Coordinates of C-alpha atoms in Angstrom, one line a residue:
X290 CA -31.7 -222.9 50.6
X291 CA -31.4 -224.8 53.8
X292 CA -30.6 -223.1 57.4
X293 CA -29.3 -226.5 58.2
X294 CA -27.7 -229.4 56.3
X295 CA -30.1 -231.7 56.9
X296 CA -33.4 -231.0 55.1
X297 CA -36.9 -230.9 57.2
X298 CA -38.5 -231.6 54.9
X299 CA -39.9 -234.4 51.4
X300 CA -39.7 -230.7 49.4
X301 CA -36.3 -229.3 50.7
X302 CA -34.8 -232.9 50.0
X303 CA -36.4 -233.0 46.4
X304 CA -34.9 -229.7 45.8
X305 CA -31.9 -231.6 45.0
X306 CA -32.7 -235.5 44.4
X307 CA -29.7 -237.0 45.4
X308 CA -28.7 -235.0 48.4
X309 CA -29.1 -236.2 51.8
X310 CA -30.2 -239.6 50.5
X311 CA -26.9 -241.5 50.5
X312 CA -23.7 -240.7 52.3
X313 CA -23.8 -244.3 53.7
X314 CA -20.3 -245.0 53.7
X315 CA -20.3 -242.2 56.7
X316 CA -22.5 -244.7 58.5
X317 CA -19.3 -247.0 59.5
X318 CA -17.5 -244.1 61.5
X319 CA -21.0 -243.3 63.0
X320 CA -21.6 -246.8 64.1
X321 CA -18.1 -246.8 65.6
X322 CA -18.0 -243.6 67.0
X323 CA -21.6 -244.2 69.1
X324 CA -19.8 -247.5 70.5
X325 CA -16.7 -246.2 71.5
X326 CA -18.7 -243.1 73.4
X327 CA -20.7 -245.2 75.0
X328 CA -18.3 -247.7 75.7
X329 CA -20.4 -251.0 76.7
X330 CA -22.5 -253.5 74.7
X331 CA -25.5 -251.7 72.7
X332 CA -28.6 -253.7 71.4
X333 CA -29.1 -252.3 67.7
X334 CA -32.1 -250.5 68.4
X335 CA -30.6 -248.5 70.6
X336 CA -27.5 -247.9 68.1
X337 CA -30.5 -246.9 65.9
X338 CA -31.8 -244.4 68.0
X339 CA -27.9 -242.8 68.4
X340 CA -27.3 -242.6 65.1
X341 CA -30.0 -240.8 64.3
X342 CA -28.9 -237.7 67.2
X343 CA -25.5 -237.4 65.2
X344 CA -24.1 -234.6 63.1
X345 CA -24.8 -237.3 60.3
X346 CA -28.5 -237.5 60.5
X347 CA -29.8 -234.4 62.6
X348 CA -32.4 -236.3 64.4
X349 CA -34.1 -238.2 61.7
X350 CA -34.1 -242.1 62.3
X351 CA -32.0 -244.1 59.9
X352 CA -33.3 -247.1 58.1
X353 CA -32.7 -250.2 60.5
X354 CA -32.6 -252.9 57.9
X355 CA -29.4 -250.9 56.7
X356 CA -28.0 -250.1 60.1
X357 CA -28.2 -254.2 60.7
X358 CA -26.3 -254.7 57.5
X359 CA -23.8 -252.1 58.2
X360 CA -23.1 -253.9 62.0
X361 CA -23.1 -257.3 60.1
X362 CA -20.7 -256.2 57.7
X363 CA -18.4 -254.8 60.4
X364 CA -18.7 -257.9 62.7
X365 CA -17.5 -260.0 59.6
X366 CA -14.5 -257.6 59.3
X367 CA -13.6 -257.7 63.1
X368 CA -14.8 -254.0 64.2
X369 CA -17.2 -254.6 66.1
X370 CA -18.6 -258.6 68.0
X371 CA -21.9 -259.4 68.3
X372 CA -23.5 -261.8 71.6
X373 CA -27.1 -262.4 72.5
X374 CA -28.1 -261.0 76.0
X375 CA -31.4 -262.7 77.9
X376 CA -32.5 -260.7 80.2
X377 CA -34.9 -262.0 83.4
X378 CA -37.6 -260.7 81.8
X379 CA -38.8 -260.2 77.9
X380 CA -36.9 -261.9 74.9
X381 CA -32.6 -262.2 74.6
X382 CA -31.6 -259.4 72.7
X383 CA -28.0 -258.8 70.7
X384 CA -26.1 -256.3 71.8
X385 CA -22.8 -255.0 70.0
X386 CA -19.4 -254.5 71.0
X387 CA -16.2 -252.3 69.7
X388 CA -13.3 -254.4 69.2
X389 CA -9.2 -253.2 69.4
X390 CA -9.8 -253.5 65.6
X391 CA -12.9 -251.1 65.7
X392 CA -11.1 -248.6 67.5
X393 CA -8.0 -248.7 65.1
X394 CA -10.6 -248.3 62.0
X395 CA -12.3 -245.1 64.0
X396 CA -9.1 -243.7 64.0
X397 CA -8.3 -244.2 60.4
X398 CA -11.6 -242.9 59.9
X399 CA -10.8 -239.8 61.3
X400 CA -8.1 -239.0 58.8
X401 CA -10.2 -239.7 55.9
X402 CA -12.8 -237.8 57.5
X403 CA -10.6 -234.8 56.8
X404 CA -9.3 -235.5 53.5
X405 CA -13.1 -235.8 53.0
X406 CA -13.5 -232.1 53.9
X407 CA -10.7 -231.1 52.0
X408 CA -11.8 -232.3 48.9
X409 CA -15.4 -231.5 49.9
X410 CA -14.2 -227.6 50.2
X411 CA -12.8 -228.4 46.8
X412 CA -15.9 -229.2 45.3
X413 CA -17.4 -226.5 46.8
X414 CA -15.1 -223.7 45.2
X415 CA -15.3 -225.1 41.6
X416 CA -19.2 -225.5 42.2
X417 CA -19.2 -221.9 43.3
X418 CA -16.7 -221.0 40.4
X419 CA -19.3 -222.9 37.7
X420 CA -22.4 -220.6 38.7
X421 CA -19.9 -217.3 38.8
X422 CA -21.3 -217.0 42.4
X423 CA -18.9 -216.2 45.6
X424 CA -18.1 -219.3 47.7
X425 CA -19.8 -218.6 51.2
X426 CA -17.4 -218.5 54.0
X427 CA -19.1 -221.1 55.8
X428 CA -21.8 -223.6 55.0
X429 CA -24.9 -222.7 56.3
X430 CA -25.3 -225.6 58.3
X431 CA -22.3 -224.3 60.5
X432 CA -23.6 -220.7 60.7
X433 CA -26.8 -222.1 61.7
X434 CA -25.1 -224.1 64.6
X435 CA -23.0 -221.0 65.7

């Protein structure tokens, strides 16, 4: 079992194929949540490299490709705008920007983040129920951050 919910390692996450391979639809609320904290324009790279110090992906580096798709996508539904920056030196970069809309997603985001863990600790008891095992009072992941 892990001691944290992300696993360290090719063999932890091929313990269980699928986990800790998807979970992309959480990478909306990340995006917007590392805007709105930092609150000024952000090139992607750098969104990149805050992504990958949240909760979400416990210090491993997303895939960029997909992190520029996501921002696309959200630019072409209004959350977040997009400008090319030139700085005195080296080449213009694009940097990203929360819109009013953005923020109003974030928010809705955080209520489906907790119907999320409702239905996640759901899950869990009927998975725990299956096997004839106790649930565990907490995941390990928070026991391991306690």
């Amino acid at each position: 079992m892990w001691a944290v919910c992300n696993p360290k390692t090719e063999d932890e996450l091929n313990e269980c194929e699928a986990l800790g391979h998807s979970l992309s639809r959480l990478m909306q609320p990340t995006i917007l949540t590392v805007l709105k904290k930092y609150n000024e324009p952000l090139h992607g790279y750098v969104i990149v490299q805050k992504v990958a110090e949240s909760p979400m992906f416990g210090g491993k580096k997303p895939d960029p490709t997909g992190t520029y798709r996501t921002l696309k996508k959200m630019e072409e539904c209004g959350y977040v705008t997009s400008e090319w920056k030139t700085p005195e030196k080296g080449s213009p970069k694009r940097v990203f920007s929360l819109t009013d809309a953005g923020e109003r997603c974030l928010r809705r985001w955080i209520d489906a983040l907790a119907c999320y863990t409702y239905t996640i600790e759901l899950l869990r008891s009927d998975a725990s129920d299956s096997l004839g095992i106790d649930l565990p009072e907490l995941p390990q992941c928070h026991q391991a951050a306690q």
